[in-house]
Coordinates of N, CA and C in Angstrom, one line a residue:
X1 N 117.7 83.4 84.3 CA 117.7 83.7 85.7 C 117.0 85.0 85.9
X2 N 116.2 84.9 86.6 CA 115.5 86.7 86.9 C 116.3 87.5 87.8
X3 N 115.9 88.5 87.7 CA 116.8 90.0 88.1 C 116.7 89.7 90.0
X4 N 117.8 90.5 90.1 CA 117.3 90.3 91.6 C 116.6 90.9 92.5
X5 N 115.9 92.0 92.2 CA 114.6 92.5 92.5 C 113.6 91.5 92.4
X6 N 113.2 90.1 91.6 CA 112.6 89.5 91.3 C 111.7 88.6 93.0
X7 N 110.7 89.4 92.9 CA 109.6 88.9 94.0 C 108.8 87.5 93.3
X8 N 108.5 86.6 94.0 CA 108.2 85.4 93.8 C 106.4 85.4 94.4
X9 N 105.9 85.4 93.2 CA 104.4 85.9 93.9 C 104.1 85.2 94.7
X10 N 102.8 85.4 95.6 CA 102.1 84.8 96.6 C 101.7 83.9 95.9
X11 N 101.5 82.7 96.9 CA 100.2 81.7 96.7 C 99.4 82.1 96.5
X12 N 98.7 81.7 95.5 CA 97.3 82.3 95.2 C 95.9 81.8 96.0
X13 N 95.9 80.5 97.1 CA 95.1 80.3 97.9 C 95.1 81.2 98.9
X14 N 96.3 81.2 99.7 CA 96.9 81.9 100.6 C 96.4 83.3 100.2
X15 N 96.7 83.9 99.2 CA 95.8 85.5 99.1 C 95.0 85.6 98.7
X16 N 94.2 84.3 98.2 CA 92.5 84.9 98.5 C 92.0 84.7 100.0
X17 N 93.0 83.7 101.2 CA 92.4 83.4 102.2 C 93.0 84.9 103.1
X18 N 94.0 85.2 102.7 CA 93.9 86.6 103.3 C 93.1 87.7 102.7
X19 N 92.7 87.9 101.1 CA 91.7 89.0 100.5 C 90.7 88.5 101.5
X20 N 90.2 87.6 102.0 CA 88.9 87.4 102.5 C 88.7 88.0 103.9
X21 N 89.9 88.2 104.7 CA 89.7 88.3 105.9 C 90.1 89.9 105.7
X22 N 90.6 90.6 105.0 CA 90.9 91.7 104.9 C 89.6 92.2 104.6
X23 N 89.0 92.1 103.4 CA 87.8 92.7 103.0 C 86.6 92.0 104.0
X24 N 86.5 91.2 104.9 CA 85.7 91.0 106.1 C 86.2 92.1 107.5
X25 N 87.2 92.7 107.4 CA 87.4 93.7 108.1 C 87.1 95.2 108.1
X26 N 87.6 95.3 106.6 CA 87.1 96.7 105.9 C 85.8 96.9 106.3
X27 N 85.3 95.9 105.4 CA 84.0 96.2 105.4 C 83.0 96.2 106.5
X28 N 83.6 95.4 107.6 CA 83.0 96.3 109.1 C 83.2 97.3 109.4
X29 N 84.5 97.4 109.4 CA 84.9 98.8 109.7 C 83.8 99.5 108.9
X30 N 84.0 99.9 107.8 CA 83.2 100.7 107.1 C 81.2 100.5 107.1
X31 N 81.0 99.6 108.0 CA 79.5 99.2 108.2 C 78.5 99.0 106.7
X32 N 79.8 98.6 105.8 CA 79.6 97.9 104.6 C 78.4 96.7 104.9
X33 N 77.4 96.6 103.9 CA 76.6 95.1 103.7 C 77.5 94.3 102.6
X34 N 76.9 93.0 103.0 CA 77.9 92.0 101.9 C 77.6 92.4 100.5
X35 N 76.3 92.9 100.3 CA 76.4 93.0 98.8 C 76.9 94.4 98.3
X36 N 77.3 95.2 98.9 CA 77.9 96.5 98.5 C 79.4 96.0 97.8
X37 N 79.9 97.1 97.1 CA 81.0 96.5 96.4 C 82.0 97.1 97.1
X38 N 83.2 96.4 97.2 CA 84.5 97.1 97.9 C 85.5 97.0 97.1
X39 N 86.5 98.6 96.3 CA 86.8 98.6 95.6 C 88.4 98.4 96.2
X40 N 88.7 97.6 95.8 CA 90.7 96.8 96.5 C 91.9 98.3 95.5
X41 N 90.9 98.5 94.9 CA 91.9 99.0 94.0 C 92.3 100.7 94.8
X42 N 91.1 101.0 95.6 CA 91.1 102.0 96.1 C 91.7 102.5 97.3
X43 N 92.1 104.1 97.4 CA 92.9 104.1 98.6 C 92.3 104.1 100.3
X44 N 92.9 103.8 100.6 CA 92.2 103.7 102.3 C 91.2 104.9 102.5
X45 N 91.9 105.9 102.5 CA 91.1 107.1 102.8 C 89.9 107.2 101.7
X46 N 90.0 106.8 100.7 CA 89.0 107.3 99.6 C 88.1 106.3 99.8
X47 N 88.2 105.2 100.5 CA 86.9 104.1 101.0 C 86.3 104.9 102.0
X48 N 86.8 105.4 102.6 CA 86.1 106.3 104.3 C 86.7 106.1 105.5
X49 N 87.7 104.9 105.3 CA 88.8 104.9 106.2 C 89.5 106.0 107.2
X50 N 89.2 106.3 108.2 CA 90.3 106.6 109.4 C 91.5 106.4 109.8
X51 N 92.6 107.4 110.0 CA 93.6 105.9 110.8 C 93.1 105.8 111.9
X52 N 92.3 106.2 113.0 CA 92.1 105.4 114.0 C 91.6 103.6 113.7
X53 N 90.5 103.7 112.4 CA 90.0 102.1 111.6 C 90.9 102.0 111.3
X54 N 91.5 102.5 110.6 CA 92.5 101.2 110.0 C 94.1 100.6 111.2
X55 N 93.9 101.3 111.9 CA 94.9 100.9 113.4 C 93.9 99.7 113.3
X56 N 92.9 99.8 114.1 CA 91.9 98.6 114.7 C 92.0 97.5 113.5
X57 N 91.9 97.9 112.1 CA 91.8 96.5 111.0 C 93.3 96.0 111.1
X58 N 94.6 96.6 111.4 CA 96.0 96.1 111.1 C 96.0 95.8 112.9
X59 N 95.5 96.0 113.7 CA 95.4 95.0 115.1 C 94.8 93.2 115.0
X60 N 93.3 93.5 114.4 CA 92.8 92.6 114.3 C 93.7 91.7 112.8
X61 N 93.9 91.9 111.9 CA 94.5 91.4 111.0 C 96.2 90.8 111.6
X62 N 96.8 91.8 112.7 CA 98.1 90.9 113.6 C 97.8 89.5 114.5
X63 N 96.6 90.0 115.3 CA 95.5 88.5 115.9 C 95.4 87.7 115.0
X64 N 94.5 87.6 113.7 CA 94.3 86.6 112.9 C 95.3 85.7 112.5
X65 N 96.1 86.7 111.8 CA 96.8 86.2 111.1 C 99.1 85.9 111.9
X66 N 98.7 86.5 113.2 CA 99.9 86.0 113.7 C 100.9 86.5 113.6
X67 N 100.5 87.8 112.7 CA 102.1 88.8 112.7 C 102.3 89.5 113.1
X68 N 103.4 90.5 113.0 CA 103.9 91.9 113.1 C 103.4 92.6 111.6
X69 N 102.5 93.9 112.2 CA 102.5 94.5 110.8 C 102.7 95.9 111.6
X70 N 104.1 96.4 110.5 CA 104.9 97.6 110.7 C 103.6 98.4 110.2
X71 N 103.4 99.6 111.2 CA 102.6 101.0 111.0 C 102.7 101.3 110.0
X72 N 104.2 102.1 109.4 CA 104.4 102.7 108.9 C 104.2 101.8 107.2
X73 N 104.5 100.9 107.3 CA 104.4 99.4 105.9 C 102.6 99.7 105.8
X74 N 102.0 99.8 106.2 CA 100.7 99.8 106.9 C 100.4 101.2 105.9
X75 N 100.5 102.0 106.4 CA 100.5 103.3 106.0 C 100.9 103.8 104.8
X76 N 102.0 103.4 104.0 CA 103.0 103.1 102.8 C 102.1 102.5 101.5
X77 N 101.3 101.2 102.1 CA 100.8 100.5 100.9 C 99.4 101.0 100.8
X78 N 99.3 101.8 99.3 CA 98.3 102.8 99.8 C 97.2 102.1 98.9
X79 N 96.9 101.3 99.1 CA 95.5 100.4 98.6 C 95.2 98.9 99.3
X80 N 94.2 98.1 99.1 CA 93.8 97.1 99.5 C 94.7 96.0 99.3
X81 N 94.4 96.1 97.7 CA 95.5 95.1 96.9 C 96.9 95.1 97.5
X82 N 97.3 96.5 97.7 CA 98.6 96.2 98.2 C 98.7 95.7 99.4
X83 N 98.2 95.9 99.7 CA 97.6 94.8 101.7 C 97.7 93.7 101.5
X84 N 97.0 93.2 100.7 CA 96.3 91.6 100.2 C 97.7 91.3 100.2
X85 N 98.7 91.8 99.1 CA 99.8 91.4 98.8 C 101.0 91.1 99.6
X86 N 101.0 92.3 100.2 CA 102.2 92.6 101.4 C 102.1 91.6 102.4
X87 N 100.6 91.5 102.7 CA 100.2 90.2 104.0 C 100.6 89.1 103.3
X88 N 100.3 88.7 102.1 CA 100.3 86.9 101.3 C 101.7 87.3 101.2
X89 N 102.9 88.5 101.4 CA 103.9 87.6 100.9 C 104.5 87.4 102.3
X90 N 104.6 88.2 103.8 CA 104.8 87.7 104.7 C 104.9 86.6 105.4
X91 N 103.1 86.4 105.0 CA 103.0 84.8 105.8 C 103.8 83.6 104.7
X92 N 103.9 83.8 103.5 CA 105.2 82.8 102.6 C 106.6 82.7 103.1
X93 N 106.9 83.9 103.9 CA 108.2 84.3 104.3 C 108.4 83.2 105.2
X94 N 107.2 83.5 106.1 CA 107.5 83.0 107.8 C 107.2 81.4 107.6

């Protein structure tokens, strides 16, 4: 029986269909071309990120994808990956 901390990963379609829409946001924001590389592993700010952008990407990312995303949860997960994550395990919740 696993511990009770025990998180039950994302779908793995489900978070590449959200990596895709996340890194199609960043990378506007950031006036990225598709072939530039966008490092997930990296923190917001250290890509070139704003919080004013990244308000606007966790706006458009609530439109897309139909949820509530807490500011501060927003602000907390301090990389891409952990976005990817936090969003794929939300939408499994709901």
């Amino acid at each position: 029986m696993p511990a009770p901390d025990f998180v039950e990963p994302a779908d793995t379609e489900q978070r590449e269909d959200v990596e895709e829409l996340v890194v199609r946001y960043v990378r506007s924001a950031l006036l990225m071309d598709g072939d530039e590389d966008l490092d997930l592993t990296a923190g917001y700010f250290d890509l070139g990120l704003t919080s004013l952008r990244l308000n606007d990407i966790k706006q458009q990312l609530e439109s897309a994808l139909e949820v509530n995303i807490d500011a501060t949860a927003m602000l907390n997960l301090a990389t891409l990956n952990s976005l990817i994550e936090y969003l794929s395990l939300e939408l499994s919740a709901s």
